[in-house]
Amino acid sequence: MTVAVPRGLSPVRTVLDEGSVLLVQETSMTPAVTINATIMAGGVYEPSSIPGLAYVTGRVLDRGTTTRTAAQIAEDLDDRGVSLRIATARHTIAVTCTCLSEDFDDVLRIVIDTIRNPVFPDGEVEKRRAETLNSLRQDEDNPAIRAVQVLFALLYGPSHPYGRPAKGTVESVERVTRADLVRYHTTRFRAPRLVLAVAGDVPASRALDRAALELGGWSGTDSEDPPLPAPPPHSSRSERTIAIQGKSQSDIAYGFIAIRRLDPRYYGYWVMNNILGQFGLGGRIADNIRERQGMAYYAYSTLDPSIGEGPLLIRAGVDPANVERAIAAIDLEAGTLGSEGPTREELAQSQQYLIGSIPRMLETNAGIASFLQSVEQFGLGLDYDRELPKHLRAVTLDEVRAAAAELLHPDRASVAVAGPPASAA
C-alpha cells in the first residue's frame, strides 16, 4: 500500500499457525500504532431466538478475563492513554485502539486477552445488560433510529438476519444470561475467524512475533457458515409510520435491497449512489430537498453491500409538515435517475470525487487498519488501494444507467417515517 504511507512499503500478510490472519502496514506518520482485531462474530451468527446476543457479548468482552479484572484492564489502558473500542456489526465484532509504539507489546497483549479469555463476570453481565436495556429504551424515543429499524424490517422481513434489530429487543436482552454469552464465545470466537490488522510505527517482524506469541495455542477449528438466505423480493411499495410523541422533527428512511459486495456490478452501483445522494452536499437528493426546496435538516443516501445483499438507504430529516413533499421529492429523484440515468458530467464528477477521496480514507493509521480489514474480508488483494482508482475509472455510463434502472423503482421502495403523530404535525 503506497497511499499515505511515507515509507512506501506494501502491507504484509501472514497466516499464523492457529489460522488467524495478521496484516501489518508500517508507517512513520506518528510514533503510534493502531490495532484492529476483528472476528466474524457479529449479529448474523447469533441464534435467531436471542437477537442482541452478539451486541451484549461485545459489551461485556472487556469486563474481565482469566488473568485481569475489568478494573485492571481499565487501569492498564489508562496508564498508557489508550481507549479500547468494541463495535458489533452485522458480521463482525471489532476491538480497536491506538497506542504509542513503545506500548505496542503490552497493549496487544490486552487486546488479545479480551478476545481469547473473557470470563463474563455475573456482575458485569448484569451491569452491561442494564445499560443495553436503557439504550434500547432511548432508541424507542429516537425517530432516526426507529425509522431505520422499521425500514430494515420492511426490507428483509423477520426471518432474514439483516432484518433483526442489531441490539435486539428489550424482551430478548432481558433473557440473555451469562451462560448464553459463554456459549456464544465458545462457538464463534476461534482463531481462524480472527483478522488482526496493525498499522503504524512498528516493524512487521515485531508485530508478527508478538501476534504469534499472544495467539499461540488458541484452539478451535473453523467451519463454513451456512449461506445467508436470499432477501425477499419486492414487487410493490411498502410504507409504515411510527408515531413518537413530543418530537419536533420527522425522520424518513427510504430504501431498496441492493447487491452483495463482490457482485461485479458493485462499482457501477457505487458511482450511481454517489450521484444520487453523496456527491457534493448530498447529490441529487439533497440538491432537491435541501438546497432547492429548503425543507430538510439533512438528506443523503448510502450504499452498504456486504457478504449478503446490502441496502441502499435514503435518509432525510424534515419538519413534520413537509414529510409528504420530501417523500415525493425522493420519489422524483430516484425515479428520474432510474429511468433516465446520469449525465456524462455527473459520471465524470463522481469518478473524480471518489478517486480523490481514497487518500483521505488512508491518511490515518486507523483508516489504514480498517481498509485492510475490508480488503481481507472480501479477498480484494493487498494492492487494492492501487487498483481501486482503475476500477472506478473503468465504470461506464451504461453501467451506472443499468444499476439505476435495476434498483431505483419508487413503486417498489420501502419507506418508514418516524416522528410526531399526524395530529401534532
Coordinates of C-alpha atoms in Angstrom, one line a residue:
M1 CA 0.0 0.0 0.0
T2 CA 1.5 3.3 -1.1
V3 CA -1.2 5.9 -0.4
A4 CA -0.4 7.9 2.8
V5 CA 2.4 5.6 3.8
P6 CA 5.6 7.6 3.9
R7 CA 7.9 4.5 3.9
G8 CA 6.4 3.3 0.7
L9 CA 6.1 -0.2 2.0
S10 CA 3.5 -2.7 1.0
P11 CA 1.4 -4.4 3.7
V12 CA 2.5 -7.8 4.9
R13 CA 0.0 -10.6 5.2
T14 CA 0.7 -13.7 7.3
V15 CA -1.4 -16.7 8.3
L16 CA -0.4 -17.8 11.8
D17 CA -0.3 -21.4 12.9
E18 CA -3.6 -21.2 14.6
G19 CA -5.3 -19.9 11.4
S20 CA -5.6 -16.2 12.4
V21 CA -4.6 -13.7 9.7
L22 CA -2.1 -10.9 10.5
L23 CA -2.0 -7.8 8.3
V24 CA 0.8 -5.2 9.0
Q25 CA 1.3 -1.9 7.4
E26 CA 4.3 0.0 8.5
T27 CA 4.0 3.8 8.6
S28 CA 6.0 6.6 10.1
M29 CA 3.4 9.4 10.2
T30 CA 3.5 9.4 14.0
P31 CA 5.1 7.2 16.7
A32 CA 1.9 5.4 17.2
V33 CA 0.2 2.1 16.2
T34 CA -3.4 1.2 15.6
I35 CA -4.5 -2.3 16.5
N36 CA -7.7 -3.6 14.9
A37 CA -8.7 -7.1 15.9
T38 CA -11.8 -8.2 14.0
I39 CA -13.6 -11.5 14.4
M40 CA -16.5 -13.0 12.5
A41 CA -18.9 -13.0 15.3
G42 CA -21.5 -10.3 14.5
G43 CA -25.2 -10.4 14.8
V44 CA -25.8 -12.5 11.7
Y45 CA -24.3 -15.5 13.6
E46 CA -26.3 -15.2 16.9
P47 CA -29.2 -17.6 17.4
S48 CA -32.4 -16.1 15.9
S49 CA -34.1 -16.8 19.2
I50 CA -31.8 -14.3 21.0
P51 CA -31.4 -11.2 18.9
G52 CA -28.9 -8.8 20.5
L53 CA -26.7 -11.6 21.9
A54 CA -23.7 -10.6 19.8
Y55 CA -24.2 -7.0 20.8
V56 CA -24.2 -7.8 24.5
T57 CA -21.2 -10.1 24.1
G58 CA -19.3 -7.2 22.7
R59 CA -20.4 -5.0 25.6
V60 CA -19.0 -7.5 28.2
L61 CA -16.0 -8.7 26.3
D62 CA -13.5 -6.4 28.1
R63 CA -15.1 -6.7 31.5
G64 CA -12.6 -9.2 32.9
T65 CA -10.5 -12.1 31.7
T66 CA -8.9 -15.2 33.2
T67 CA -5.9 -13.0 34.2
R68 CA -7.3 -9.5 34.6
T69 CA -10.3 -7.9 36.2
A70 CA -12.3 -5.2 34.5
A71 CA -10.6 -2.6 36.8
Q72 CA -7.1 -3.9 35.9
I73 CA -7.8 -3.8 32.2
A74 CA -9.1 -0.2 32.6
E75 CA -6.1 0.8 34.7
D76 CA -3.5 -0.8 32.4
L77 CA -5.0 1.0 29.4
D78 CA -5.5 4.3 31.2
D79 CA -1.8 4.3 32.3
R80 CA -0.9 4.2 28.6
G81 CA -3.5 6.7 27.5
V82 CA -5.4 4.1 25.5
S83 CA -9.1 3.8 24.9
L84 CA -10.4 0.4 23.8
R85 CA -13.4 0.5 21.4
I86 CA -15.5 -2.6 20.8
A87 CA -18.0 -2.4 17.9
T88 CA -20.5 -5.0 16.9
A89 CA -21.7 -5.1 13.3
R90 CA -23.8 -7.4 11.2
H91 CA -20.9 -9.8 10.6
T92 CA -18.1 -8.8 12.9
I93 CA -17.1 -7.7 16.4
A94 CA -14.1 -5.4 16.2
V95 CA -11.7 -4.5 19.1
T96 CA -9.7 -1.4 18.2
C97 CA -7.3 1.1 19.8
T98 CA -4.4 3.3 19.1
C99 CA -1.3 3.3 21.3
L100 CA 2.3 4.6 21.4
S101 CA 4.7 2.4 19.5
E102 CA 6.6 1.8 22.8
D103 CA 3.4 0.3 24.3
F104 CA 2.5 -1.9 21.4
D105 CA 3.6 -5.2 23.1
D106 CA 1.6 -4.6 26.3
V107 CA -1.5 -3.2 24.5
L108 CA -1.6 -6.0 22.0
R109 CA -1.5 -8.5 24.9
I110 CA -4.5 -6.8 26.5
V111 CA -6.5 -6.7 23.2
I112 CA -5.9 -10.4 22.5
D113 CA -6.6 -11.4 26.1
T114 CA -10.0 -9.7 26.0
I115 CA -10.9 -11.6 22.8
R116 CA -9.5 -15.0 23.8
N117 CA -10.2 -15.2 27.5
P118 CA -13.2 -13.2 28.7
V119 CA -14.9 -14.6 31.8
F120 CA -18.2 -12.6 31.6
P121 CA -18.5 -11.9 35.4
D122 CA -22.1 -12.1 36.6
G123 CA -22.0 -8.5 38.0
E124 CA -20.6 -7.1 34.7
V125 CA -23.2 -9.0 32.7
E126 CA -25.9 -7.5 34.8
K127 CA -24.4 -4.0 34.5
R128 CA -24.0 -4.1 30.7
R129 CA -27.4 -5.7 30.2
A130 CA -29.0 -2.9 32.1
E131 CA -27.0 -0.4 30.0
T132 CA -28.2 -2.1 26.9
L133 CA -31.8 -2.1 28.0
N134 CA -31.5 1.6 28.8
S135 CA -30.1 2.2 25.4
L136 CA -32.9 0.3 23.7
R137 CA -35.5 2.3 25.6
Q138 CA -33.7 5.5 24.5
D139 CA -33.7 4.2 20.9
E140 CA -37.5 3.8 21.1
D141 CA -37.8 7.5 21.5
N142 CA -35.3 8.4 18.7
P143 CA -37.1 9.0 15.4
A144 CA -34.0 8.5 13.3
I145 CA -33.2 5.1 14.8
R146 CA -36.8 3.9 14.8
A147 CA -37.2 4.8 11.1
V148 CA -34.1 2.8 10.1
Q149 CA -35.1 -0.2 12.3
V150 CA -38.5 -0.4 10.8
L151 CA -37.1 0.1 7.3
F152 CA -34.8 -2.9 7.7
A153 CA -37.7 -5.0 9.0
L154 CA -39.7 -3.9 5.9
L155 CA -36.8 -4.7 3.5
Y156 CA -35.7 -8.0 4.9
G157 CA -38.5 -9.4 7.0
P158 CA -38.3 -11.1 10.4
S159 CA -36.6 -14.4 9.1
H160 CA -33.6 -12.8 7.5
P161 CA -30.6 -12.0 9.8
Y162 CA -30.3 -8.5 8.3
G163 CA -33.9 -7.8 9.4
R164 CA -33.2 -8.4 13.1
P165 CA -32.6 -5.3 15.3
A166 CA -28.8 -5.1 15.9
K167 CA -29.1 -4.6 19.7
G168 CA -32.0 -7.0 20.0
T169 CA -35.2 -6.1 21.8
V170 CA -36.0 -5.3 25.4
E171 CA -37.6 -8.7 25.7
S172 CA -34.7 -10.6 24.1
V173 CA -31.9 -8.8 26.0
E174 CA -33.7 -9.3 29.3
R175 CA -33.4 -13.1 28.6
V176 CA -29.7 -13.0 27.9
T177 CA -27.7 -15.0 30.5
R178 CA -24.1 -15.4 31.3
A179 CA -24.4 -19.0 30.0
D180 CA -25.6 -17.6 26.6
L181 CA -22.5 -15.3 26.4
V182 CA -20.1 -18.1 27.3
R183 CA -21.7 -20.5 24.8
Y184 CA -21.6 -17.8 22.0
H185 CA -18.0 -17.0 22.7
T186 CA -17.0 -20.7 22.7
T187 CA -18.7 -21.4 19.4
R188 CA -17.9 -18.2 17.5
F189 CA -14.6 -16.9 18.9
R190 CA -12.0 -19.1 17.2
A191 CA -8.5 -18.3 15.9
P192 CA -9.3 -18.9 12.2
R193 CA -12.1 -16.3 12.4
L194 CA -9.8 -13.5 13.7
V195 CA -8.1 -11.0 11.5
L196 CA -5.5 -8.8 13.2
A197 CA -4.6 -5.6 11.4
V198 CA -1.7 -3.5 12.7
A199 CA -0.9 -0.1 11.1
G200 CA 1.7 2.3 12.4
D201 CA 5.3 2.7 13.6
V202 CA 6.1 -0.9 14.3
P203 CA 8.2 -3.3 12.2
A204 CA 6.3 -6.1 10.6
S205 CA 8.7 -8.6 12.1
R206 CA 8.0 -7.4 15.6
A207 CA 4.2 -7.4 15.1
L208 CA 4.4 -10.9 13.8
D209 CA 6.5 -12.1 16.7
R210 CA 4.1 -10.6 19.3
A211 CA 1.0 -11.8 17.5
A212 CA 2.3 -15.3 17.3
L213 CA 3.1 -15.2 21.0
E214 CA -0.3 -13.9 22.1
L215 CA -2.3 -16.1 19.8
G216 CA -0.2 -19.3 20.2
G217 CA -2.1 -22.3 21.3
W218 CA -5.6 -20.8 20.8
S219 CA -7.6 -23.9 20.0
G220 CA -10.6 -24.1 17.7
T221 CA -11.1 -25.0 14.1
D222 CA -13.1 -23.0 11.6
S223 CA -16.2 -24.3 9.9
E224 CA -18.0 -22.9 7.0
D225 CA -21.1 -20.9 7.9
P226 CA -24.3 -21.6 6.0
P227 CA -25.0 -19.1 3.2
L228 CA -27.2 -16.2 4.0
P229 CA -30.8 -16.7 2.9
A230 CA -31.9 -14.6 -0.1
P231 CA -33.8 -11.5 0.8
P232 CA -37.4 -11.4 -0.1
P233 CA -38.4 -9.9 -3.5
H234 CA -40.2 -6.6 -3.5
S235 CA -42.8 -6.2 -6.3
S236 CA -44.8 -3.4 -4.6
R237 CA -44.3 -0.4 -2.3
S238 CA -44.5 -0.8 1.5
E239 CA -44.8 2.1 3.9
R240 CA -45.0 2.4 7.7
T241 CA -45.4 5.4 10.0
I242 CA -44.2 5.3 13.6
A243 CA -45.7 7.9 15.9
I244 CA -43.5 9.2 18.6
Q245 CA -44.9 11.8 21.0
G246 CA -43.1 15.0 21.8
K247 CA -40.9 15.3 18.7
S248 CA -40.4 18.3 16.5
Q249 CA -38.8 16.5 13.5
S250 CA -39.8 13.6 11.4
D251 CA -37.1 11.2 10.0
I252 CA -37.6 9.4 6.7
A253 CA -35.8 6.1 5.9
Y254 CA -36.4 5.0 2.3
G255 CA -34.7 2.1 0.7
F256 CA -34.2 -0.8 -1.6
I257 CA -32.3 -4.1 -1.3
A258 CA -29.2 -3.8 -3.5
I259 CA -26.3 -6.1 -4.1
R260 CA -23.5 -8.1 -2.4
R261 CA -20.1 -6.5 -2.1
L262 CA -18.5 -9.0 -4.5
D263 CA -21.1 -8.5 -7.2
P264 CA -19.4 -7.5 -10.4
R265 CA -21.8 -4.6 -10.7
Y266 CA -20.5 -3.1 -7.4
Y267 CA -18.6 -0.2 -8.9
G268 CA -21.4 0.9 -11.1
Y269 CA -23.7 0.8 -8.1
W270 CA -21.2 2.8 -6.0
V271 CA -21.0 5.6 -8.6
M272 CA -24.8 5.6 -9.0
N273 CA -25.3 6.0 -5.3
N274 CA -22.7 8.8 -5.2
I275 CA -24.7 10.7 -7.9
L276 CA -28.0 10.0 -6.1
G277 CA -27.1 11.1 -2.6
Q278 CA -23.4 11.6 -1.8
F279 CA -21.7 13.9 -4.3
G280 CA -21.1 17.4 -3.0
L281 CA -23.5 18.2 -0.2
G282 CA -25.7 15.1 -0.9
G283 CA -26.1 14.5 -4.6
R284 CA -29.4 14.9 -6.4
I285 CA -31.4 14.1 -3.2
A286 CA -30.0 16.9 -1.1
D287 CA -29.9 19.3 -4.1
N288 CA -33.7 18.9 -4.4
I289 CA -34.9 18.5 -0.8
R290 CA -32.4 20.7 1.0
E291 CA -31.0 23.2 -1.4
R292 CA -33.8 24.0 -3.8
Q293 CA -36.8 23.4 -1.5
G294 CA -35.1 24.2 1.8
M295 CA -37.2 21.6 3.7
A296 CA -34.6 19.1 5.1
Y297 CA -32.3 19.3 8.0
Y298 CA -30.3 16.5 6.3
A299 CA -30.7 14.4 3.2
Y300 CA -28.4 11.8 1.7
S301 CA -28.1 8.2 0.6
T302 CA -25.8 5.3 1.5
L303 CA -25.0 2.0 -0.2
D304 CA -23.9 -0.8 2.2
P305 CA -23.2 -4.1 0.3
S306 CA -21.8 -6.8 2.4
I307 CA -21.5 -10.6 2.4
G308 CA -25.2 -10.6 1.7
E309 CA -27.3 -8.2 -0.3
G310 CA -27.0 -4.9 1.5
P311 CA -29.4 -1.9 1.3
L312 CA -29.3 1.4 -0.5
L313 CA -30.8 3.8 2.0
I314 CA -32.1 7.3 1.5
R315 CA -32.3 9.3 4.7
A316 CA -33.9 12.7 5.4
G317 CA -34.9 14.7 8.4
V318 CA -37.7 17.2 7.9
D319 CA -40.4 19.3 9.5
P320 CA -43.4 17.0 10.1
A321 CA -45.4 19.3 7.8
N322 CA -43.0 18.5 4.9
V323 CA -43.0 14.7 5.1
E324 CA -45.2 14.1 2.1
R325 CA -43.3 16.7 0.0
A326 CA -40.0 15.2 0.9
I327 CA -41.0 11.7 0.0
A328 CA -42.4 13.0 -3.3
A329 CA -39.1 14.6 -4.0
I330 CA -37.2 11.4 -3.2
D331 CA -39.6 9.5 -5.5
L332 CA -38.9 12.0 -8.2
E333 CA -35.1 11.9 -7.9
A334 CA -34.9 8.2 -7.5
G335 CA -37.4 7.6 -10.3
T336 CA -35.7 10.0 -12.7
L337 CA -32.3 8.6 -12.2
G338 CA -33.7 5.1 -12.6
S339 CA -35.5 5.9 -15.8
E340 CA -33.1 8.4 -17.4
G341 CA -29.7 7.6 -15.8
P342 CA -27.0 10.1 -15.0
T343 CA -25.4 12.6 -17.3
R344 CA -21.8 12.2 -18.5
E345 CA -20.9 15.2 -16.4
E346 CA -22.3 13.5 -13.3
L347 CA -20.4 10.3 -14.1
A348 CA -17.1 12.2 -14.5
Q349 CA -17.6 14.3 -11.4
S350 CA -18.4 11.3 -9.3
Q351 CA -15.5 9.3 -10.5
Q352 CA -13.1 12.2 -9.8
Y353 CA -14.7 12.7 -6.3
L354 CA -14.5 9.0 -5.4
I355 CA -10.9 8.6 -6.6
G356 CA -9.9 11.8 -4.8
S357 CA -11.4 10.5 -1.6
I358 CA -9.2 7.4 -1.5
P359 CA -6.2 9.2 0.1
R360 CA -8.5 10.6 2.8
M361 CA -9.5 7.0 3.7
L362 CA -5.8 6.2 4.2
E363 CA -4.5 9.3 5.9
T364 CA -4.5 7.8 9.4
N365 CA -3.4 4.5 10.9
A366 CA -6.9 3.8 12.0
G367 CA -8.1 4.3 8.4
I368 CA -5.4 2.1 7.0
A369 CA -6.2 -0.7 9.5
S370 CA -9.9 -0.5 8.7
F371 CA -9.2 -0.6 5.0
L372 CA -7.0 -3.7 5.4
Q373 CA -9.8 -5.4 7.3
S374 CA -12.2 -4.8 4.4
V375 CA -9.6 -5.9 1.9
E376 CA -9.1 -9.2 3.8
Q377 CA -12.8 -9.8 4.4
F378 CA -13.7 -9.7 0.7
G379 CA -10.4 -11.0 -0.7
L380 CA -9.6 -7.9 -2.6
G381 CA -5.8 -8.2 -2.6
L382 CA -3.1 -6.2 -0.8
D383 CA -2.7 -3.9 -3.8
Y384 CA -6.3 -2.9 -3.7
D385 CA -5.6 0.8 -2.9
R386 CA -3.7 1.0 -6.2
E387 CA -6.3 -1.0 -8.1
L388 CA -9.3 0.9 -6.8
P389 CA -8.8 4.0 -9.0
K390 CA -8.6 1.8 -12.0
H391 CA -11.9 0.1 -11.1
L392 CA -13.6 3.5 -10.7
R393 CA -12.2 5.0 -13.9
A394 CA -13.4 1.9 -15.8
V395 CA -17.1 2.5 -14.8
T396 CA -19.1 3.4 -17.9
L397 CA -22.2 5.5 -18.3
D398 CA -24.1 2.4 -19.4
E399 CA -23.1 0.5 -16.2
V400 CA -24.4 3.3 -14.0
R401 CA -27.5 3.6 -16.0
A402 CA -28.1 -0.1 -15.7
A403 CA -27.5 0.0 -11.9
A404 CA -30.1 2.8 -11.5
A405 CA -32.6 1.1 -13.8
E406 CA -32.2 -2.2 -11.9
L407 CA -32.7 -0.7 -8.5
L408 CA -34.4 2.7 -8.4
H409 CA -38.1 1.9 -8.7
P410 CA -40.2 4.1 -6.3
D411 CA -43.2 1.7 -6.7
R412 CA -41.0 -1.0 -5.1
A413 CA -39.5 1.1 -2.4
S414 CA -39.8 0.5 1.3
V415 CA -40.5 3.7 3.3
A416 CA -40.5 4.3 7.1
V417 CA -41.3 7.6 8.7
A418 CA -40.9 8.2 12.5
G419 CA -41.9 11.4 14.2
P420 CA -44.8 13.2 15.9
P421 CA -48.3 11.9 15.3
A422 CA -50.1 13.5 12.4
S423 CA -52.4 15.4 14.7
A424 CA -49.4 17.1 16.3
A425 CA -47.7 17.9 13.0

